[in-house]
Coordinates of C-alpha atoms and ligand atoms in Angstrom, one line a residue:
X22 CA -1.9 -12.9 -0.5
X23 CA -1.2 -10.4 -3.8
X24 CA 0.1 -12.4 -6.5
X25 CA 2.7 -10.1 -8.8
X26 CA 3.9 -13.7 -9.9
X27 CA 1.6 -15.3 -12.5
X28 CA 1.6 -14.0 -15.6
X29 CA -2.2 -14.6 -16.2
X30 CA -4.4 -12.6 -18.5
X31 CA -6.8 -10.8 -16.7
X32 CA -10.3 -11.6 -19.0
X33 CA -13.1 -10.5 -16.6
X34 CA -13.7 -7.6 -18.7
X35 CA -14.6 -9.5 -21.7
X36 CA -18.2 -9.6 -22.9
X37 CA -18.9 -12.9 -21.5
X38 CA -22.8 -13.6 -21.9
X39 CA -22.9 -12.2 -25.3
X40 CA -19.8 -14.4 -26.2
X41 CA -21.8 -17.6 -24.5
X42 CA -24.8 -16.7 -26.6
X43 CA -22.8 -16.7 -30.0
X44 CA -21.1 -20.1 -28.7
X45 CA -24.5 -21.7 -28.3
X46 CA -25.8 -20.5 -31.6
X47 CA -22.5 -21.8 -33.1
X48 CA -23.4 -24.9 -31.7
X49 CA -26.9 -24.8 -33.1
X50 CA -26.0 -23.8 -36.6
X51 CA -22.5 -25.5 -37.0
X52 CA -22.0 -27.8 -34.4
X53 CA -21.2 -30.4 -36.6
X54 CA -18.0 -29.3 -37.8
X55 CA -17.0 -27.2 -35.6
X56 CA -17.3 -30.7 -32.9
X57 CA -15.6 -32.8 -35.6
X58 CA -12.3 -33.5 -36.8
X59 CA -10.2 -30.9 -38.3
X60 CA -7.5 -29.9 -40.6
X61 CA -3.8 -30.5 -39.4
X62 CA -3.1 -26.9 -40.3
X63 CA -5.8 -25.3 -38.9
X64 CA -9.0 -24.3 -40.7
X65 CA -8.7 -22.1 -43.4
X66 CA -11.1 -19.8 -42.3
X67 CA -9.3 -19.0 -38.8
X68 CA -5.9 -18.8 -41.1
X69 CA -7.7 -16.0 -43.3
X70 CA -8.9 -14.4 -39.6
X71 CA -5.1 -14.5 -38.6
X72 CA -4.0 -12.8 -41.5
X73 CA -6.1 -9.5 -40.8
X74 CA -5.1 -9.6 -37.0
X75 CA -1.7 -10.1 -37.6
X76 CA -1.6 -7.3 -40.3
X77 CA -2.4 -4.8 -36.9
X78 CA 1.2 -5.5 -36.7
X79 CA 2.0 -4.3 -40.5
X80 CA 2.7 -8.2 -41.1
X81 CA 1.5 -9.3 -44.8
X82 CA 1.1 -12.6 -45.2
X83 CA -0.8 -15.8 -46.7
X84 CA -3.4 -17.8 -45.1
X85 CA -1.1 -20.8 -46.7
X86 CA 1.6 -20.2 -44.7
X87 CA -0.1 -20.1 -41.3
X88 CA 0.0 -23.5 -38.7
X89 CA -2.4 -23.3 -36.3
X90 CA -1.1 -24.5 -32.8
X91 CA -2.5 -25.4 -29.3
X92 CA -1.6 -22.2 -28.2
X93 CA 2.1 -20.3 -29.2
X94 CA 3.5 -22.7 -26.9
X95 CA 2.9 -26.1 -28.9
X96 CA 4.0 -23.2 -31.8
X97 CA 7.1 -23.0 -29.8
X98 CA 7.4 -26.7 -29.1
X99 CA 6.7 -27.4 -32.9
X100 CA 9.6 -25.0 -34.8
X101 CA 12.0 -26.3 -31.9
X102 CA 11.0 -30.5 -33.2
X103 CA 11.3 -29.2 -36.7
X104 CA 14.6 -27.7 -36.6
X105 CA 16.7 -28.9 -33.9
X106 CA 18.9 -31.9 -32.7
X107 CA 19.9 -33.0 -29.1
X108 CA 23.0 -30.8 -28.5
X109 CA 21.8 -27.8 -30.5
X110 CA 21.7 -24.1 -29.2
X111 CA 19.3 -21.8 -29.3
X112 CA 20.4 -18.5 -28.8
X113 CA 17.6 -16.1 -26.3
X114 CA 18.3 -13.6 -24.8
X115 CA 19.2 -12.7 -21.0
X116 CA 16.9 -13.3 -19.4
X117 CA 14.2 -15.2 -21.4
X118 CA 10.5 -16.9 -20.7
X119 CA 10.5 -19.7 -18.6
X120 CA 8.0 -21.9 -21.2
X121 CA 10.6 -21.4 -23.9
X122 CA 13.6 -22.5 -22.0
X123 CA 11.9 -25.5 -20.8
X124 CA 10.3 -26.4 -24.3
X125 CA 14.0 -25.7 -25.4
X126 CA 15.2 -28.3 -22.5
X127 CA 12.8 -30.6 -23.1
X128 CA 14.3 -31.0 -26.9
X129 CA 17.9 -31.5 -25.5
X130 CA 18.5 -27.9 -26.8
X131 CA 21.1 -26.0 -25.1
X132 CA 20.2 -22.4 -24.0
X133 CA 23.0 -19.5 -24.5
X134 CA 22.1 -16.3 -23.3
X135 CA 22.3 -13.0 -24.9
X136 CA 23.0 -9.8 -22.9
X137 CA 20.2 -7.1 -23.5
X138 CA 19.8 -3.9 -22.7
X139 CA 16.7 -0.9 -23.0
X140 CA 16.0 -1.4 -26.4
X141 CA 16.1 -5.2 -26.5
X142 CA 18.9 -8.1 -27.3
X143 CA 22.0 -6.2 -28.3
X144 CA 23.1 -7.0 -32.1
X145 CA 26.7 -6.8 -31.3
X146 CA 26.5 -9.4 -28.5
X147 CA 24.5 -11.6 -30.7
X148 CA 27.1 -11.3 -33.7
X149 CA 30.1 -12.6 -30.9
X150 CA 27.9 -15.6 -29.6
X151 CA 27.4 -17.0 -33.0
X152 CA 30.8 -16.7 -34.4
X153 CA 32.1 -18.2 -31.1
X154 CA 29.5 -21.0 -31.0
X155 CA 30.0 -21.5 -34.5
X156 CA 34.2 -21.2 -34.0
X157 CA 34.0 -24.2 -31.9
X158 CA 31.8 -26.3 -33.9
X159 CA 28.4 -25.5 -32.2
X160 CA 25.4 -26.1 -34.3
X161 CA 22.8 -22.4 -33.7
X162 CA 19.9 -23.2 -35.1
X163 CA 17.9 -20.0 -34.2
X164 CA 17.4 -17.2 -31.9
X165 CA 14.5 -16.9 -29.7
X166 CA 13.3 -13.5 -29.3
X167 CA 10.3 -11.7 -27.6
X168 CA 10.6 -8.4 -29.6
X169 CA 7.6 -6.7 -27.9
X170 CA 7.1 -6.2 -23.6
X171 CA 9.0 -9.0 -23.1
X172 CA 8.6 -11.8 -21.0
X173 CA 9.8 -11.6 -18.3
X174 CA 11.8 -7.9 -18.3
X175 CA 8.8 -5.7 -19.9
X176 CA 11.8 -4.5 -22.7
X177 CA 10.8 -3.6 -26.4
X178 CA 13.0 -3.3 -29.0
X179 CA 12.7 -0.5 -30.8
X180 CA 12.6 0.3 -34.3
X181 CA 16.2 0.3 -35.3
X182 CA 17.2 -2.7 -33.0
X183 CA 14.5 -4.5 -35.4
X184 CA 16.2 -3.2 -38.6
X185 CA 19.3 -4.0 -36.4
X186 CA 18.3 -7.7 -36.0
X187 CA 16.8 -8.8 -39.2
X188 CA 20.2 -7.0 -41.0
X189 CA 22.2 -9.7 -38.7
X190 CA 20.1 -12.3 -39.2
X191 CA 21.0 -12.2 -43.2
X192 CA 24.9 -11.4 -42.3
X193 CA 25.4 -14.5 -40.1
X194 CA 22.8 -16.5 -41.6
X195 CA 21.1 -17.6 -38.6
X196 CA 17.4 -18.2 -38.2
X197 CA 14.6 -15.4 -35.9
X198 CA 11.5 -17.4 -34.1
X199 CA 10.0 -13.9 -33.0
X200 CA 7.2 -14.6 -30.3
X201 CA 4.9 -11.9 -29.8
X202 CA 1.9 -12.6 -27.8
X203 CA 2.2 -9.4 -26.3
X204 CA 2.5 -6.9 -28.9
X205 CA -1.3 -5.4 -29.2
X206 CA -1.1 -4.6 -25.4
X207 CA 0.7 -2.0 -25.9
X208 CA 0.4 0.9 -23.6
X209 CA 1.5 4.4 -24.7
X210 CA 2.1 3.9 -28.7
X211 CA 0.7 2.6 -31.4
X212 CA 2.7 -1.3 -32.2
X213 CA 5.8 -1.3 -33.8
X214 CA 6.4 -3.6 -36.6
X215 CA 6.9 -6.9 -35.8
X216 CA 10.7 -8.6 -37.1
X217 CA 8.4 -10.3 -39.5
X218 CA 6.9 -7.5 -40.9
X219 CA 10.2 -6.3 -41.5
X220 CA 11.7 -9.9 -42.9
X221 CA 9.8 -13.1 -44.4
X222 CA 12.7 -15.1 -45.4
X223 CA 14.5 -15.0 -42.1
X224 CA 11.8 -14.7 -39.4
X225 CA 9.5 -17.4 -38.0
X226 CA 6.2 -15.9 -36.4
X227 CA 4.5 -17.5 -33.2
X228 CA 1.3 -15.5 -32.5
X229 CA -1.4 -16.2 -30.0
X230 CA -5.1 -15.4 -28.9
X231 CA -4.3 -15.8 -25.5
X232 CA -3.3 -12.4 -24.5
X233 CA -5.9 -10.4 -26.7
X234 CA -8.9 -12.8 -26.4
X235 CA -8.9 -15.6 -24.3
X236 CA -6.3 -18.2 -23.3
X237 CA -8.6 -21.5 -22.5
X238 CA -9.0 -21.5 -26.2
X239 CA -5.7 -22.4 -26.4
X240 CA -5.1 -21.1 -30.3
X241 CA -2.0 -19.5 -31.2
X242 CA 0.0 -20.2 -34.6
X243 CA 3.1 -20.5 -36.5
X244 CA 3.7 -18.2 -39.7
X245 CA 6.5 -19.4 -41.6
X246 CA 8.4 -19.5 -45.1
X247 CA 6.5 -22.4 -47.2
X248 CA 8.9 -25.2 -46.8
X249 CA 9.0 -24.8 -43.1
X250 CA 5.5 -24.7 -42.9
X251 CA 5.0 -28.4 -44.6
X252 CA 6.7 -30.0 -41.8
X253 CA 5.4 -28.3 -39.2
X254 CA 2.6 -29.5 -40.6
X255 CA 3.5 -32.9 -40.4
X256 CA 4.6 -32.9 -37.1
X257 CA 1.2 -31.0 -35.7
X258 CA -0.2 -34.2 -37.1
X259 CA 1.9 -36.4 -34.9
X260 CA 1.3 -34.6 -32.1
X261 CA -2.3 -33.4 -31.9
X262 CA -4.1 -34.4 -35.3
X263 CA -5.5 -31.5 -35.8
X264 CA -5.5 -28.2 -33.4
X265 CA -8.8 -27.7 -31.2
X266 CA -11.3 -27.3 -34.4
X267 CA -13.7 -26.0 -31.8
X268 CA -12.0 -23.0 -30.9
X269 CA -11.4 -22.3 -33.7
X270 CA -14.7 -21.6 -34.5
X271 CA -15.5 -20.0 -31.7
X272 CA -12.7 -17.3 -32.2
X273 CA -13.5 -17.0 -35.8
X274 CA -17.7 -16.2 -34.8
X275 CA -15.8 -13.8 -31.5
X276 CA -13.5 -12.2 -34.4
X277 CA -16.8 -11.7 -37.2
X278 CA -19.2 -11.0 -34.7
X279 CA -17.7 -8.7 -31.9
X280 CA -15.6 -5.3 -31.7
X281 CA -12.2 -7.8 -30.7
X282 CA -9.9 -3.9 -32.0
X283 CA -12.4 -2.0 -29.1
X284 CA -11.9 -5.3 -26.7
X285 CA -8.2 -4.8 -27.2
X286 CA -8.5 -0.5 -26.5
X287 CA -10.8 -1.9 -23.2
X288 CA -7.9 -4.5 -22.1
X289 CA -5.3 -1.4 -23.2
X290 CA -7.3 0.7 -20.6
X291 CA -7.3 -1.8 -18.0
X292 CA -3.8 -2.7 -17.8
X293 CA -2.2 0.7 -18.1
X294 CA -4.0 1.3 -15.2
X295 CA -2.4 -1.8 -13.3
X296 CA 1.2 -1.0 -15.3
X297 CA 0.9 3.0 -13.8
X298 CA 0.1 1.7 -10.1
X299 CA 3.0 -0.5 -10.0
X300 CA 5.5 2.0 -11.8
X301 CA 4.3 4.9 -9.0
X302 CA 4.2 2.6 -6.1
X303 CA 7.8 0.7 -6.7
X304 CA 9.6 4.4 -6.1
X305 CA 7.9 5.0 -2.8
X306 CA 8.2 1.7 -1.4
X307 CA 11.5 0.3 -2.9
X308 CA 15.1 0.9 -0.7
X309 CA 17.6 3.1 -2.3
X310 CA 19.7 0.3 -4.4
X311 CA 16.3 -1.4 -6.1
X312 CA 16.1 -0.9 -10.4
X313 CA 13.6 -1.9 -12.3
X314 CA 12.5 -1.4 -15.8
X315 CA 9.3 0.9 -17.6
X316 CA 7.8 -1.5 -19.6
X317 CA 5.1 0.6 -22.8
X318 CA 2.8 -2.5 -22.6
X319 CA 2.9 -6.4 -21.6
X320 CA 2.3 -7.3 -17.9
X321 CA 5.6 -7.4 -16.0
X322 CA 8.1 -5.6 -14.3
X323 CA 11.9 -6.8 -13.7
X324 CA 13.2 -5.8 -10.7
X325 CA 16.8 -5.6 -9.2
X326 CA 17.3 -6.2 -5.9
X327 CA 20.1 -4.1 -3.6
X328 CA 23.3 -5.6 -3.7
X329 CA 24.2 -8.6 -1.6
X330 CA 19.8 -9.5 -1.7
X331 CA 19.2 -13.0 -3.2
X332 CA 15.0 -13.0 -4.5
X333 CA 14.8 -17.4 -4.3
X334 CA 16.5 -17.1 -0.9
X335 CA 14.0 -13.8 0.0
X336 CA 10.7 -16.0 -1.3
X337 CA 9.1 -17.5 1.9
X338 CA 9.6 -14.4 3.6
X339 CA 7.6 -12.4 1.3
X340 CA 5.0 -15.3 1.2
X341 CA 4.7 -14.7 4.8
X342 CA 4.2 -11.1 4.6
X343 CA 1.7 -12.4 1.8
X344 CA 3.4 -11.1 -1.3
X345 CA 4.5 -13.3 -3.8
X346 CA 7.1 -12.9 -6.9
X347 CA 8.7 -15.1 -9.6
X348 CA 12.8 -15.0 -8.5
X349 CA 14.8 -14.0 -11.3
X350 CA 16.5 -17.6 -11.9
X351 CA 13.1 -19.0 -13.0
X352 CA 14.4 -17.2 -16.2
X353 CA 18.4 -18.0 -17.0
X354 CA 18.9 -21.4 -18.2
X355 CA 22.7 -20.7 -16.4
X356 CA 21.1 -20.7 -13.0
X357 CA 21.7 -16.5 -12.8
X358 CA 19.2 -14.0 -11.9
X359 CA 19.4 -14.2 -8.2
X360 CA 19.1 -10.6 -7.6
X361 CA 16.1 -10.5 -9.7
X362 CA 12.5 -11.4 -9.4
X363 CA 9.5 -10.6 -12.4
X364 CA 6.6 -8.4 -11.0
X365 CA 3.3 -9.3 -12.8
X366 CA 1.0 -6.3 -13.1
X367 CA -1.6 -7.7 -15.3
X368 CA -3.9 -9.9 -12.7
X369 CA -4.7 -7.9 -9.3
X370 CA -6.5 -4.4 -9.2
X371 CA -4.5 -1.1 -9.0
X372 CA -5.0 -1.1 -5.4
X373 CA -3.9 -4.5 -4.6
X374 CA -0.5 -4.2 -7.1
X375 CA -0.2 -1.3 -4.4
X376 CA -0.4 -3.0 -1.4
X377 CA 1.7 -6.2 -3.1
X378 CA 4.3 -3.4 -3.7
X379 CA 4.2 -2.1 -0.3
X380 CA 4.4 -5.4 1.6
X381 CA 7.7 -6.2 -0.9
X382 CA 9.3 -3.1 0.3
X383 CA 8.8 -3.9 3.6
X384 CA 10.0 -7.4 3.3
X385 CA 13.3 -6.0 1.0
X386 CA 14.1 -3.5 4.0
X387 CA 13.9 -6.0 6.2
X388 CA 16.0 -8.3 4.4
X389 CA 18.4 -5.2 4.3
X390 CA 18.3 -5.0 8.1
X391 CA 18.8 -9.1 8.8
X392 CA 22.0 -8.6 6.5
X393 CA 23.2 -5.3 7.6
X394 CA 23.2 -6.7 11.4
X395 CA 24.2 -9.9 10.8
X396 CA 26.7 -9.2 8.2
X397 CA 24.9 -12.5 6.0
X398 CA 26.3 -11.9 2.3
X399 CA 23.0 -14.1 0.9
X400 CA 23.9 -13.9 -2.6
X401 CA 25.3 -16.8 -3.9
X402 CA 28.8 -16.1 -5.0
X403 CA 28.7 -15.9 -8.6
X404 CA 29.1 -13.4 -11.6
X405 CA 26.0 -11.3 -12.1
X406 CA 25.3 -10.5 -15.8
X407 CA 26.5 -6.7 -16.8
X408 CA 23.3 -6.2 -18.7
X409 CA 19.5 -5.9 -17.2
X410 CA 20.4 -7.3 -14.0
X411 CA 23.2 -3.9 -13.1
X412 CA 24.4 -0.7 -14.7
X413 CA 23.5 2.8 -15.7
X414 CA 20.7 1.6 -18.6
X415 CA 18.8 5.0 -19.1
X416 CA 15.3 3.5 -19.4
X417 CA 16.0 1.1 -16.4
X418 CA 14.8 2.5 -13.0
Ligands
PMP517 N1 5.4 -16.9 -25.2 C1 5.4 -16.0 -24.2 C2 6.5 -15.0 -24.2 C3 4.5 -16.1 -23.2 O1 4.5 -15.2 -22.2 C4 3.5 -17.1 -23.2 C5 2.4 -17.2 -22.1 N2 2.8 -16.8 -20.8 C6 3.5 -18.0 -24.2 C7 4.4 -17.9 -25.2 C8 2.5 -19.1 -24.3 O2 1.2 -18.6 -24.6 P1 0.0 -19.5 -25.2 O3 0.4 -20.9 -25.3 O4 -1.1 -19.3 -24.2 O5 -0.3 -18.8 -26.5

């Protein structure tokens, strides 16, 4: 079987004995704290840590205002408690990570999509949806955006969509929680500026180790304006007591004590190579009809089926041929997304994303075949989304 679903860091690269012998002398020296109870924020030392990586992304800020989380995802879970109320929506945009929309879900948030297209969520549809919502008494209590290699469509923004965004964000008075795991995998440039960098009073920052370290550390954080921060606080307290102190001084000793800028140029290397096999197999094997976007960095691909192709529906077939793909719906909290599926580069060798490419083809084509002979329409019948999913986007395919 090739995988091209998960969307798991691939960490075999990192220095692993030399990281086990710093963990044992950790344990030696400081065990004591480091195995004890910790702060409900997060130890000030991994918040000062934070501040210098987050700074790669031109982000200045205060170790005060930084809550350390169980990972970006309790980050996620913790804004979403904090600011919203069964029947809420959250604005994110179309289509958006699956994690989110079920943190989102599990809060009795309501989801409405926002139409994207090559250079991120467009401003213009983001304007409408919150005047309408707001027209007919909806409470929006943020947006949720993945500014960088986006989960699961591989889009940036880019520069002037940011300035675009933040701009917006004052003129409607509405709320960003920018997630950016992925921004320091970047492939071909050096990173952008992330929202926050651009905005502190509007923007809510989730970061995370898991993508540029390790994830079964499971530390990310929240970076927000003061007052937010108190009650995130508060409720990190509820929840966990304190975030895992232990890995936090473990990634604080990996950050002092290793090259973690040259492990991110190694895990650069490595993936570009996995990105580049799957962006010169998918035109060779794909039918004539098939899109799919050029992600700079991230892990994943999103792909568009030809016309009339439904990628849930397509799924045990491709598991038989012994290729497997997330179907597009995973990632619409409106049940669309049926002609797409996410293709994760970032686990299996170049040669294996290959061969997982080739056996999709073959498995598409065939699907082509079944429907062309039997004249089986297996899309469902419903709208399909005039952004990312169809259309003449110049960066798309
Ligand atoms: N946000 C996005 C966009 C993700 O892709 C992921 C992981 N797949 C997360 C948040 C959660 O990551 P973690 O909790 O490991 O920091």
């Amino acid at each position: 079987m090739v995988s091209l679903a998960g969307g798991m860091p691939n960490i075999a690269d990192l220095p692993r004995e030399a990281i086990g012998a710093a963990i044992s002398k950790l344990i030696a020296e400081n065990g004591v704290q480091a195995m004890q109870y910790g702060s409900g924020q997060g130890e000030p030392f991994m918040r000062d840590k934070i501040t210098e990586v987050m700074a790669e992304e031109q982000i200045a800020a205060h170790a005060d205002d930084i809550v350390i989380t169980c990972g970006s995802q309790q980050g996620l879970d913790l804004v979403t408690r904090v600011f919203c109320d069964p029947g809420d929506v959250i604005l994110a945009e179309a289509p958006s990570y699956v994690g989110a929309l079920g943190t989102f879900h599990a809060n009795q948030c309501e989801v409405v999509h926002v139409a994207m297209d090559e250079h991120g969520i467009v401003p213009q549809m983001l304007r409408h949806a919150v005047h309408t919502l707001r027209a007919a008494g909806r409470k929006v209590k943020f947006l949720y955006t993945i500014p960088n290699f986006q989960n699961p469509t591989g889009v940036s923004q880019t520069l002037e969509r940011r300035r675009e965004l933040v701009a917006l964000a004052h003129e409607v008075d509405l709320l960003i929680l920018e997630d950016n795991p992925y921004g320091l995998l970047t492939l071909d440039e050096q990173p952008l500026p992330a929202l926050r960098a651009l905005d502190a009073e509007k923007v809510v920052y989730l970061g995370s180790f898991s993508k540029t370290f390790a994830p079964g550390f499971r530390v990310g954080w929240v970076l927000a304006p003061h007052a937010v921060r108190e009650k995130l606080v508060l409720t990190q307290e509820s929840a966990t007591l304190c975030p895992p102190v232990f890995s936090q001084f473990a990634i604080a000793k990996y950050l002092d004590e290793f090259d973690w800028r040259g492990q991110i140029l190694v895990f650069r290397d490595m993936y570009r190579a996995r990105r580049d096999a799957m962006l010169e197999a998918l035109p060779e094997h794909m039918p004539a009809g098939s899109q799919w976007t050029h992600p700079r960095g991230g892990f994943f691909v999103w792909l568009t089926l030809p016309e009339g192709l439904d990628s849930q529906a397509m799924l045990p077939r491709a598991v038989t041929a012994r290729v497997a793909y997330t179907p597009g719906t995973a990632f619409y909290a409106d049940g669309l997304g049926s002609r797409n599926m996410r293709l994760s580069f970032c686990f299996p060798t170049p040669e294996r994303i290959i061969e997982g490419v080739k056996r999709l083809g073959e498995v598409i084509k065939a699907e082509l075949v079944t429907r062309a002979t039997f004249g089986i329409d297996v899309t469902p019948a419903q709208p399909i989304r005039r952004d990312l999913t169809v259309g003449p986007a110049p960066d798309v395919n």
